[in-house]
Amino acid sequence: MRNMLKATTLERKFPLLAVENGCIISKDADLTVAFRVELPELFTVTSAEYEAIHSAWYKAVKVLPDYSIVHKQDFFIKESYQPDTERDELSFLSRSFERHFNERPFLNHYCYLFLTKTTRERSRRQSDFSTLCRGRIVPQEIADKEAAAKFIEAVGQFERIMNDSGFVTLTRLAASEITGQDGKAGIIEKYFSLSQTDTTCLKDIGLYPEEMRVGDDILCLHTLSDVEDLPGKVGTDCRFEKLSTDRSDCRLSFAAPVGVLLSCNHVYNQFIFIDDHAENLKNFEQTARNMQSLSRYSRANQVNKEWIDEYLNEAHSKGLISVRCHCNVMAWSDDRDELKRIRNDVGSQLALMECKPRHNTTDTPTLFWAGIPGNEADFPAEESFYTFLGQALCLFVEETNYKSSLSPFGIKMVDRVSGRPLHIDISDLPMKKGITTNRNKFILGPSGSGKSFFTNHMVRQYYEQGAHVLLVDTGNSYLGLSQLIHNRTHGEDGIYFTYTNENPIAFNPFYVEDGVFDIEKKESIKTLILTLWKRDDEAPKRSEEVALSNAVSAYIELIGKDRSVTPCFNTFYEFVRDDYRRQLEQKNVREKDFDIDNFLNVLEPYYRGGEYDYLLNSDKELDLLHKRFIVFELDNIKDHKILFPITTIIIMEAFINKMRKLKGIRKLILIEEAWKAIASANMADYIRYLYKTVRKYFGEAIVVTQEIEDIISSPIVKESIINNSDCKILLDQRKYLNKFDSIQNLLGLTDKERSQILSINMANHPGRKYKEVFFSLGGTQSAVYATEVSLEEYYTYTTEESEKMELFALAEKLGGNLELAIKRLAESKRNPQSSTT
C-alpha cells in the first residue's frame, strides 16, 4: 500500500557525511568526537565529591575552543533480567535464585558524551534552518584545518582531565561503535530506534502537527530552554530525604530526579554551547544600553537592564564564563494512557528540581534531530538560554545505577533501587586493584537485621565456587544449608559437628603429618598453652614467655630424635615435669621468673586422668582436609569458660593446618559469636598470627557479631580483628543511632559511610521482601545492596524456629529428602492451594 502522506527518506535528510579517524563529520563540516561515559554509582557520592566532579567538568570544558558544543546524552531504558539457568553446574539454590528474578524489570542507564566543533554562523541558526527543513544537503568542506587540529588536541586534554578526576571515566568510541558493523547496531542506529540493544530495527519516523512518532512509540518532550523555567538557585547536589536522617545526609546530583529516579523509558539531553565569551558580554552591554534608553516607555525594560547589569557584574568580578545551555527530557511509550502517566511523572520530577515543567509539542522534531550523535550543531539557537558555565554544569546527571563487578568470582546481591541481581566481588578484585590488602571481613548486625541470612547466602555461593568453608557457630544458623549440602554430596560435604559430652571436639596440637614443625606451628602451640595457663586478664611476663618457648622447642627436638615418644599433650606435660625441670635447675632459673609448679598445677586438668584429658590427646585427627563445607556448632558450651576458648582454638588450629596443605584453593573460616572466646589479651598475638597466615594461604577470616557493647569494650577486637579486616559489612544499625559515633570511631568509618549505613532499610520497596547490607572495601569504596532471595533459599537459610521445625518435619515425612521438602514448602507458599504433603 502506498503512503499517501507527504514523505521523504532518511537518506535524503541525513545530516551526517562520514566517520573518519573516530570523528563524526556532518555535511555542514562539523566535527564530533563521541565517548562512552562511566559515572559513579547511585548513593555512593558525597557533597564534596559532587563538587569535585563538577570542578572536573568545569576545567575540562574550559579547554575547548570557542564555538564548541558539549552534549551529554543519558539513555534510561526499561529492560528485564534474563536469568542464566542453562548452565549445568548451577546448584538447586542458584537455579531457584535465577528463576526468582526471571523477567524482573529494571531501568538501565547508558551515558554518552559528544564534543562538537562548529562555526559562528552555524551556532546562530534557528529551527527553521535545521537540516530537517532543508532540501538535499550539499556537503561542505572544512574551511579551517588548523582549527580542526586544535579542537582534536583540546578533546584529548578534555579526556585526560575527566579521567584523572577519579570519578568519571571517558572511553572514546571507535568508528565501528558509531556506525555499527556485522549486524551490531552503532549509536546512531540505536538513537533512531530509541533502543540500546545491539540488534535494533529501524522504524519509520512520523512528524505530525500535534505529536512525533518513532515506530509505534509516541514521544513526550519536556524542555528547559528558558531561564524563567529554572529555579533561582542551582547546586551541584541535593539532599535525598528518603534515605537521610537528622544524623546523616544522603546526597544526589541536582538533576538526579530526571535520571535514574525517573522510572520510565527516557533520554535526558544536556547541551552546553561555548560561544565567544567576550562577544557575548559585548552584546549584553549593547542590549543593556538599549534597555536603558527605552526604560521610560516600560518599567520592564528598566528591570531587564538591571538583570543584565547584574549578569555582567558577576561575569567581570568573578571571571565567570558566559555560555548557552539547554536540557530536555524525551520520554516515550506506545500506550497513550501510559504516556499521560509519564508526562505527569516527568513534570513532577522536574518540579522536585524546582524547575517549571514545560511540555513542548512544537519543537519535538527539531530537538530530536539535534540530538542525533554528530548533529549537535543543528540545534535551534532560540531553544537555548544564557547562563554561566558553573550553573549549566549543575544540570548534568552525575550518577548511574549499580554495576556488576568484572570478575569471575563473586556473590549475587541485588540493586537496592531496581531490584536487579548483581554480581559483586568483595574479595579478589578489590585486592587486585589495591583497594584492600587482605580478604578478611568483619560483619556487624544486631539481632533481626538479616545477618544470618546474609552469611548463609555468602558462604553458600563461596562453596559453590570451589572454596573450602569452615564455620564456627553458636546458634544452629547453618543447619539447613549444611544438611542440604550433606544430602547433595552423599555425605562428602556438609559435615556438622555438635559439641556434646559423649562426643567432644578433640585434637592433638603436637601432631603434624610430615613431622616438620615450622615457626608458625611452634607459635600456635605456645599460644594454645599460654591460653590454658593464664587467665584472660593475666599477662605473662617476658621470662615466662621465654621459658615456655624453650620448653616447646626442647620437646619438639625430643620427639624428633626419639620416635618412641608419642607426640601429644600427655608426653609434653611429662617432659616439662621431669626433663625440663632438670634443665631449669641446671640454669638456675628462679621461681619468680618461671614458676614450673604453678605451670604444671594449672595444666594438670588437661593431663592424663584430669577433667579435660581428652581435649588435647586425641589419637585421631579431625579430617578437615578434604571436606569442603564444615560447621562446628558450639552452642552447648558457649558459656563454659574453659571448654569454649580451648575448643575454638582447636578448630582454628585445625583450619590453619588445612590452609597450609591446600595450596591455591580458597579457604574461608567464619566465626560467629565464638570470637568472644578468643578475645583476650593472651590471644591477641594468636589472632594477629591467624589473620597474617590466612592472607598468605589464599584464605579469608570472617568474624560475625551482633553486640555493639562487645566490640566497643574489647581493645583486642579493634587491634587484632577490625584492623586486619579490610572488608567491613554492616546491617541495619538504626537501633544504635545514638551510639553510632562510637561505632564509627571504632571501625574508622568516614562520614560518607556513616550516611550509607544509616540509610539501610529506610526506603525499602513495599512489594519485595529483603534486607539491605552495607559493604566497605578498604575505606575507599562502599555501597549498600539488598539481600533478596528465592523462597527456596529463604527456607534453607531461615533461623525462625517454627519454620525450621516445619521444614525438617516435612523432610522426615519425605524420607529425609530436604531438597524436595524445600521445593514443596516454597511452592505451597507461592501457591497456597497446593499441598505440602
Short mmCIF file of C-alpha atoms in Angstrom, two decimals, residues 182-583:
data_model
loop_
_atom_site.label_atom_id
_atom_site.label_comp_id
_atom_site.label_asym_id
_atom_site.label_seq_id
_atom_site.Cartn_x
_atom_site.Cartn_y
_atom_site.Cartn_z
CA ASP A 182 28.48 -7.18 11.40
CA GLY A 183 24.82 -6.96 12.34
CA LYS A 184 25.65 -5.00 15.50
CA ALA A 185 23.98 -1.58 15.70
CA GLY A 186 26.01 1.59 16.29
CA ILE A 187 24.97 4.52 18.48
CA ILE A 188 23.38 6.44 15.57
CA GLU A 189 21.17 3.50 14.63
CA LYS A 190 20.32 2.95 18.30
CA TYR A 191 19.30 6.61 18.66
CA PHE A 192 16.92 6.43 15.69
CA SER A 193 15.25 3.32 17.12
CA LEU A 194 15.16 4.65 20.73
CA SER A 195 16.93 1.50 21.86
CA GLN A 196 20.29 0.39 23.22
CA THR A 197 20.23 -3.23 22.09
CA ASP A 198 22.79 -4.46 19.57
CA THR A 199 20.06 -5.83 17.32
CA THR A 200 17.82 -2.83 16.74
CA CYS A 201 15.43 -2.41 13.86
CA LEU A 202 14.96 0.96 12.19
CA LYS A 203 11.48 2.44 12.46
CA ASP A 204 9.53 4.99 10.47
CA ILE A 205 9.64 8.48 11.96
CA GLY A 206 6.31 10.31 11.81
CA LEU A 207 6.12 14.11 12.21
CA TYR A 208 2.55 15.20 12.89
CA PRO A 209 1.19 18.63 13.90
CA GLU A 210 0.46 17.52 17.47
CA GLU A 211 2.97 14.71 18.05
CA MET A 212 6.03 12.87 16.83
CA ARG A 213 6.27 9.11 16.49
CA VAL A 214 9.18 6.71 16.18
CA GLY A 215 7.65 3.44 15.04
CA ASP A 216 4.75 2.77 17.44
CA ASP A 217 6.25 4.98 20.16
CA ILE A 218 4.85 8.46 20.75
CA LEU A 219 7.39 11.00 22.02
CA CYS A 220 6.76 13.26 25.01
CA LEU A 221 9.23 16.14 25.34
CA HIS A 222 9.84 18.46 28.30
CA THR A 223 12.37 21.25 27.83
CA LEU A 224 14.45 23.55 29.99
CA SER A 225 15.08 26.22 27.38
CA ASP A 226 14.30 29.43 29.24
CA VAL A 227 15.80 30.98 32.36
CA GLU A 228 12.25 31.56 33.58
CA ASP A 229 11.78 27.78 33.84
CA LEU A 230 14.76 27.33 36.18
CA PRO A 231 14.92 27.77 39.96
CA GLY A 232 16.54 30.88 41.42
CA LYS A 233 19.41 28.78 42.69
CA VAL A 234 21.07 25.57 41.49
CA GLY A 235 23.69 23.40 43.19
CA THR A 236 26.00 20.52 42.42
CA ASP A 237 23.91 18.20 44.62
CA CYS A 238 20.76 17.97 46.71
CA ARG A 239 19.62 16.04 49.79
CA PHE A 240 17.68 12.83 49.15
CA GLU A 241 15.19 12.88 52.01
CA LYS A 242 14.04 9.24 51.74
CA LEU A 243 17.48 7.94 52.80
CA SER A 244 18.54 10.81 55.09
CA THR A 245 18.10 11.16 58.85
CA ASP A 246 18.66 14.00 61.28
CA ARG A 247 22.14 12.49 61.85
CA SER A 248 23.04 11.55 58.28
CA ASP A 249 22.81 13.02 54.83
CA CYS A 250 22.25 11.13 51.56
CA ARG A 251 23.19 13.21 48.51
CA LEU A 252 22.29 13.02 44.83
CA SER A 253 23.19 15.27 41.90
CA PHE A 254 20.88 18.23 41.30
CA ALA A 255 19.45 16.61 38.14
CA ALA A 256 19.07 13.10 39.64
CA PRO A 257 15.22 13.33 39.67
CA VAL A 258 15.23 13.15 35.83
CA GLY A 259 17.94 10.46 35.83
CA VAL A 260 17.78 7.03 37.48
CA LEU A 261 14.92 8.18 39.73
CA LEU A 262 12.59 8.71 36.75
CA SER A 263 11.33 5.18 36.15
CA CYS A 264 10.25 5.27 32.50
CA ASN A 265 11.95 5.00 29.12
CA HIS A 266 13.59 8.37 28.53
CA VAL A 267 16.61 10.26 27.22
CA TYR A 268 17.98 13.22 29.16
CA ASN A 269 19.91 15.55 26.80
CA GLN A 270 22.20 18.20 28.25
CA PHE A 271 23.68 20.78 25.83
CA ILE A 272 26.26 23.47 26.60
CA PHE A 273 27.17 25.87 23.77
CA ILE A 274 30.51 27.63 24.09
CA ASP A 275 30.39 30.87 22.11
CA ASP A 276 32.87 33.74 22.04
CA HIS A 277 32.69 34.84 25.69
CA ALA A 278 33.90 38.41 25.01
CA GLU A 279 31.43 38.84 22.15
CA ASN A 280 28.59 37.58 24.36
CA LEU A 281 29.37 40.15 27.05
CA LYS A 282 29.71 42.90 24.41
CA ASN A 283 26.25 42.03 23.05
CA PHE A 284 24.82 42.12 26.57
CA GLU A 285 26.37 45.57 27.12
CA GLN A 286 24.66 46.79 23.94
CA THR A 287 21.33 45.23 24.98
CA ALA A 288 21.60 46.87 28.41
CA ARG A 289 22.15 50.28 26.79
CA ASN A 290 19.14 49.76 24.53
CA MET A 291 17.02 48.78 27.54
CA GLN A 292 18.20 51.87 29.39
CA SER A 293 17.25 54.18 26.53
CA LEU A 294 13.80 52.56 26.30
CA SER A 295 13.20 52.41 30.06
CA ARG A 296 10.91 55.46 30.05
CA TYR A 297 8.45 53.54 27.83
CA SER A 298 8.27 50.44 30.01
CA ARG A 299 9.32 49.55 33.54
CA ALA A 300 10.08 46.03 32.26
CA ASN A 301 12.94 47.46 30.19
CA GLN A 302 14.46 49.02 33.33
CA VAL A 303 14.13 45.73 35.25
CA ASN A 304 15.70 43.78 32.38
CA LYS A 305 18.53 46.30 32.20
CA GLU A 306 19.24 45.74 35.91
CA TRP A 307 19.23 41.96 35.45
CA ILE A 308 21.66 42.23 32.52
CA ASP A 309 23.91 44.53 34.56
CA GLU A 310 23.93 42.01 37.39
CA TYR A 311 24.86 39.22 34.94
CA LEU A 312 27.70 41.36 33.53
CA ASN A 313 28.94 42.32 37.01
CA GLU A 314 29.06 38.64 38.01
CA ALA A 315 30.94 37.76 34.81
CA HIS A 316 33.53 40.52 35.23
CA SER A 317 34.05 40.39 39.01
CA LYS A 318 34.23 36.59 39.35
CA GLY A 319 35.72 35.73 35.96
CA LEU A 320 32.73 33.55 35.03
CA ILE A 321 32.32 32.13 31.53
CA SER A 322 29.14 33.01 29.63
CA VAL A 323 27.61 30.03 27.80
CA ARG A 324 24.28 28.96 26.36
CA CYS A 325 22.52 25.91 27.77
CA HIS A 326 19.58 23.65 27.03
CA CYS A 327 18.27 20.46 28.62
CA ASN A 328 15.39 18.24 27.62
CA VAL A 329 13.74 15.04 28.80
CA MET A 330 12.46 12.94 25.91
CA ALA A 331 10.23 10.08 27.08
CA TRP A 332 8.13 7.70 25.00
CA SER A 333 5.51 4.98 25.07
CA ASP A 334 3.29 3.14 22.60
CA ASP A 335 0.34 3.40 25.02
CA ARG A 336 -1.45 6.76 25.23
CA ASP A 337 -2.71 6.14 28.78
CA GLU A 338 0.79 5.30 29.93
CA LEU A 339 2.07 8.39 28.11
CA LYS A 340 -0.23 10.55 30.24
CA ARG A 341 1.24 8.99 33.39
CA ILE A 342 4.77 9.51 32.03
CA ARG A 343 4.00 13.17 31.27
CA ASN A 344 2.85 13.65 34.86
CA ASP A 345 5.89 11.76 36.24
CA VAL A 346 8.37 13.86 34.23
CA GLY A 347 6.58 17.03 35.28
CA SER A 348 6.64 16.10 38.97
CA GLN A 349 10.35 15.11 38.80
CA LEU A 350 11.20 18.47 37.18
CA ALA A 351 9.15 20.16 39.90
CA LEU A 352 11.32 18.34 42.50
CA MET A 353 14.28 20.22 40.96
CA GLU A 354 12.17 23.40 41.42
CA CYS A 355 12.03 23.75 37.64
CA LYS A 356 8.87 24.77 35.80
CA PRO A 357 7.75 21.74 33.74
CA ARG A 358 7.30 22.84 30.12
CA HIS A 359 5.72 20.22 27.89
CA ASN A 360 6.96 21.10 24.40
CA THR A 361 4.99 19.77 21.41
CA THR A 362 6.07 22.24 18.73
CA ASP A 363 9.85 21.76 18.75
CA THR A 364 10.00 17.99 19.29
CA PRO A 365 11.18 17.14 15.72
CA THR A 366 14.00 19.73 15.60
CA LEU A 367 15.19 18.86 19.12
CA PHE A 368 15.06 15.13 18.32
CA TRP A 369 17.07 15.86 15.15
CA ALA A 370 19.65 17.92 17.07
CA GLY A 371 20.07 15.00 19.48
CA ILE A 372 21.45 12.75 16.71
CA PRO A 373 25.07 11.92 17.66
CA GLY A 374 27.20 14.24 15.50
CA ASN A 375 24.37 16.65 14.60
CA GLU A 376 24.60 18.88 17.70
CA ALA A 377 25.39 21.96 15.56
CA ASP A 378 21.88 21.70 14.09
CA PHE A 379 20.45 22.76 17.44
CA PRO A 380 17.95 25.66 17.15
CA ALA A 381 19.56 28.66 18.87
CA GLU A 382 16.23 30.05 20.14
CA GLU A 383 15.81 26.95 22.35
CA SER A 384 18.87 27.81 24.48
CA PHE A 385 19.30 30.30 27.32
CA TYR A 386 22.31 32.26 28.55
CA THR A 387 23.90 31.36 31.87
CA PHE A 388 27.36 30.73 33.30
CA LEU A 389 29.32 27.52 32.80
CA GLY A 390 29.22 26.55 36.51
CA GLN A 391 25.43 26.79 36.65
CA ALA A 392 24.98 24.94 33.35
CA LEU A 393 27.08 22.02 34.61
CA CYS A 394 24.80 21.67 37.66
CA LEU A 395 22.14 20.34 35.26
CA PHE A 396 24.28 17.27 34.42
CA VAL A 397 23.19 13.88 35.79
CA GLU A 398 26.24 12.65 37.72
CA GLU A 399 25.34 9.12 38.86
CA THR A 400 24.32 5.81 37.37
CA ASN A 401 22.69 2.62 38.62
CA TYR A 402 24.65 -0.11 40.41
CA LYS A 403 27.03 -2.19 38.28
CA SER A 404 28.24 -5.78 38.48
CA SER A 405 31.93 -6.48 39.16
CA LEU A 406 34.08 -7.51 36.19
CA SER A 407 35.38 -10.58 37.95
CA PRO A 408 34.79 -14.34 37.61
CA PHE A 409 34.46 -14.71 41.40
CA GLY A 410 31.79 -13.04 43.49
CA ILE A 411 28.39 -13.24 45.15
CA LYS A 412 24.94 -12.35 43.86
CA MET A 413 23.39 -9.33 45.56
CA VAL A 414 20.52 -7.09 44.46
CA ASP A 415 20.33 -3.43 43.39
CA ARG A 416 18.51 -1.62 46.20
CA VAL A 417 16.67 0.68 43.74
CA SER A 418 15.63 -1.53 40.83
CA GLY A 419 15.81 -5.00 42.42
CA ARG A 420 18.09 -6.33 39.67
CA PRO A 421 20.58 -9.09 40.63
CA LEU A 422 24.23 -8.02 40.52
CA HIS A 423 27.49 -9.96 40.63
CA ILE A 424 29.65 -8.37 43.37
CA ASP A 425 33.27 -9.30 44.09
CA ILE A 426 34.27 -8.29 47.63
CA SER A 427 37.38 -10.49 47.78
CA ASP A 428 39.63 -10.76 44.71
CA LEU A 429 39.01 -7.69 42.53
CA PRO A 430 39.49 -5.17 45.39
CA MET A 431 42.87 -6.80 46.18
CA LYS A 432 43.86 -6.79 42.52
CA LYS A 433 43.03 -3.07 42.29
CA GLY A 434 44.91 -2.31 45.51
CA ILE A 435 41.75 -1.17 47.32
CA THR A 436 42.28 -3.83 50.01
CA THR A 437 45.36 -5.72 51.24
CA ASN A 438 43.53 -8.80 52.58
CA ARG A 439 40.28 -10.72 52.07
CA ASN A 440 39.25 -10.74 55.75
CA LYS A 441 35.80 -9.50 56.70
CA PHE A 442 34.15 -8.10 59.81
CA ILE A 443 30.35 -8.40 59.93
CA LEU A 444 28.25 -6.40 62.39
CA GLY A 445 24.48 -6.67 62.59
CA PRO A 446 22.07 -6.67 65.53
CA SER A 447 19.59 -9.49 66.07
CA GLY A 448 16.86 -9.45 63.43
CA SER A 449 18.86 -7.43 60.90
CA GLY A 450 19.22 -10.34 58.46
CA LYS A 451 22.82 -11.14 59.45
CA SER A 452 22.46 -14.95 59.41
CA PHE A 453 20.56 -14.74 56.15
CA PHE A 454 23.35 -12.79 54.51
CA THR A 455 26.14 -15.02 55.85
CA ASN A 456 24.27 -18.15 54.68
CA HIS A 457 23.82 -16.55 51.26
CA MET A 458 27.50 -15.58 51.07
CA VAL A 459 29.10 -18.85 52.26
CA ARG A 460 26.75 -20.91 50.05
CA GLN A 461 27.99 -19.05 46.97
CA TYR A 462 31.64 -19.28 48.09
CA TYR A 463 31.21 -23.04 48.49
CA GLU A 464 29.61 -23.39 45.05
CA GLN A 465 32.59 -21.59 43.50
CA GLY A 466 35.05 -24.13 44.90
CA ALA A 467 36.00 -22.60 48.26
CA HIS A 468 36.59 -24.68 51.40
CA VAL A 469 34.26 -23.29 54.08
CA LEU A 470 34.60 -23.81 57.84
CA LEU A 471 32.01 -22.23 60.17
CA VAL A 472 32.14 -21.86 63.95
CA ASP A 473 28.58 -21.20 65.12
CA THR A 474 26.68 -20.87 68.38
CA GLY A 475 23.05 -20.86 67.24
CA ASN A 476 22.31 -23.53 64.62
CA SER A 477 22.17 -20.83 61.92
CA TYR A 478 23.69 -23.06 59.23
CA LEU A 479 21.87 -26.33 59.95
CA GLY A 480 19.57 -26.15 56.90
CA LEU A 481 22.32 -25.26 54.42
CA SER A 482 24.73 -27.84 55.87
CA GLN A 483 22.09 -30.58 55.75
CA LEU A 484 21.19 -29.72 52.15
CA ILE A 485 24.86 -29.87 51.08
CA HIS A 486 25.32 -33.12 53.04
CA ASN A 487 22.42 -34.74 51.18
CA ARG A 488 23.51 -33.41 47.77
CA THR A 489 27.09 -34.69 48.19
CA HIS A 490 26.04 -38.01 49.77
CA GLY A 491 27.91 -37.18 52.98
CA GLU A 492 31.14 -35.93 51.37
CA ASP A 493 30.48 -32.32 52.47
CA GLY A 494 28.10 -30.55 54.80
CA ILE A 495 29.74 -32.06 57.89
CA TYR A 496 28.04 -30.83 61.07
CA PHE A 497 29.96 -31.20 64.35
CA THR A 498 27.98 -30.52 67.52
CA TYR A 499 29.88 -30.46 70.84
CA THR A 500 28.41 -32.99 73.27
CA ASN A 501 29.82 -34.64 76.41
CA GLU A 502 29.58 -38.02 74.71
CA ASN A 503 31.32 -36.80 71.54
CA PRO A 504 33.51 -33.78 72.36
CA ILE A 505 35.62 -31.99 69.76
CA ALA A 506 39.23 -33.00 70.47
CA PHE A 507 42.58 -32.91 68.68
CA ASN A 508 46.33 -33.28 69.14
CA PRO A 509 48.25 -29.97 68.91
CA PHE A 510 51.60 -31.78 68.62
CA TYR A 511 50.62 -33.92 65.66
CA VAL A 512 51.99 -32.94 62.25
CA GLU A 513 51.59 -35.22 59.27
CA ASP A 514 55.07 -34.65 57.83
CA GLY A 515 56.85 -34.33 61.19
CA VAL A 516 58.03 -30.78 60.36
CA PHE A 517 57.33 -28.05 62.95
CA ASP A 518 57.75 -24.66 61.28
CA ILE A 519 57.85 -21.33 63.15
CA GLU A 520 54.09 -20.81 62.69
CA LYS A 521 53.26 -24.20 64.18
CA LYS A 522 55.52 -23.56 67.19
CA GLU A 523 53.87 -20.16 67.75
CA SER A 524 50.47 -21.80 67.57
CA ILE A 525 51.38 -24.37 70.25
CA LYS A 526 52.83 -21.65 72.52
CA THR A 527 49.67 -19.54 72.22
CA LEU A 528 47.45 -22.51 72.99
CA ILE A 529 49.40 -23.44 76.13
CA LEU A 530 49.56 -19.80 77.21
CA THR A 531 45.77 -19.58 76.93
CA LEU A 532 45.40 -22.70 79.10
CA TRP A 533 47.86 -21.37 81.65
CA LYS A 534 46.97 -17.69 82.10
CA ARG A 535 43.65 -16.01 82.80
CA ASP A 536 42.24 -13.52 80.27
CA ASP A 537 43.32 -10.54 82.36
CA GLU A 538 46.68 -12.01 83.37
CA ALA A 539 49.52 -11.04 81.05
CA PRO A 540 52.60 -13.33 81.00
CA LYS A 541 55.99 -11.95 81.99
CA ARG A 542 58.77 -11.90 79.43
CA SER A 543 60.72 -14.54 81.36
CA GLU A 544 57.66 -16.82 81.35
CA GLU A 545 57.24 -16.45 77.59
CA VAL A 546 60.92 -17.33 77.06
CA ALA A 547 60.71 -20.37 79.37
CA LEU A 548 57.57 -21.64 77.63
CA SER A 549 59.12 -21.11 74.20
CA ASN A 550 62.22 -23.05 75.26
CA ALA A 551 60.06 -25.87 76.66
CA VAL A 552 58.12 -26.23 73.40
CA SER A 553 61.33 -26.16 71.30
CA ALA A 554 63.05 -28.72 73.54
CA TYR A 555 60.03 -31.05 73.45
CA ILE A 556 59.81 -30.84 69.64
CA GLU A 557 63.53 -31.66 69.47
CA LEU A 558 62.93 -34.67 71.74
CA ILE A 559 60.07 -36.17 69.67
CA GLY A 560 62.14 -35.61 66.53
CA LYS A 561 65.02 -37.71 67.94
CA ASP A 562 63.10 -40.30 69.97
CA ARG A 563 60.35 -41.98 67.90
CA SER A 564 59.19 -43.95 70.96
CA VAL A 565 57.72 -40.74 72.45
CA THR A 566 54.15 -40.27 71.17
CA PRO A 567 53.58 -36.57 70.34
CA CYS A 568 50.63 -35.42 72.47
CA PHE A 569 49.88 -33.18 75.44
CA ASN A 570 50.41 -36.02 77.96
CA THR A 571 54.05 -36.58 76.92
CA PHE A 572 54.64 -32.80 76.75
CA TYR A 573 53.38 -32.46 80.33
CA GLU A 574 55.66 -35.31 81.47
CA PHE A 575 58.62 -33.77 79.63
CA VAL A 576 58.13 -30.41 81.41
CA ARG A 577 57.58 -32.15 84.77
CA ASP A 578 60.76 -34.26 84.54
CA ASP A 579 63.34 -33.31 81.87
CA TYR A 580 62.63 -29.60 81.56
CA ARG A 581 62.54 -29.13 85.36
CA ARG A 582 66.12 -30.51 85.48
CA GLN A 583 67.19 -28.15 82.69
#
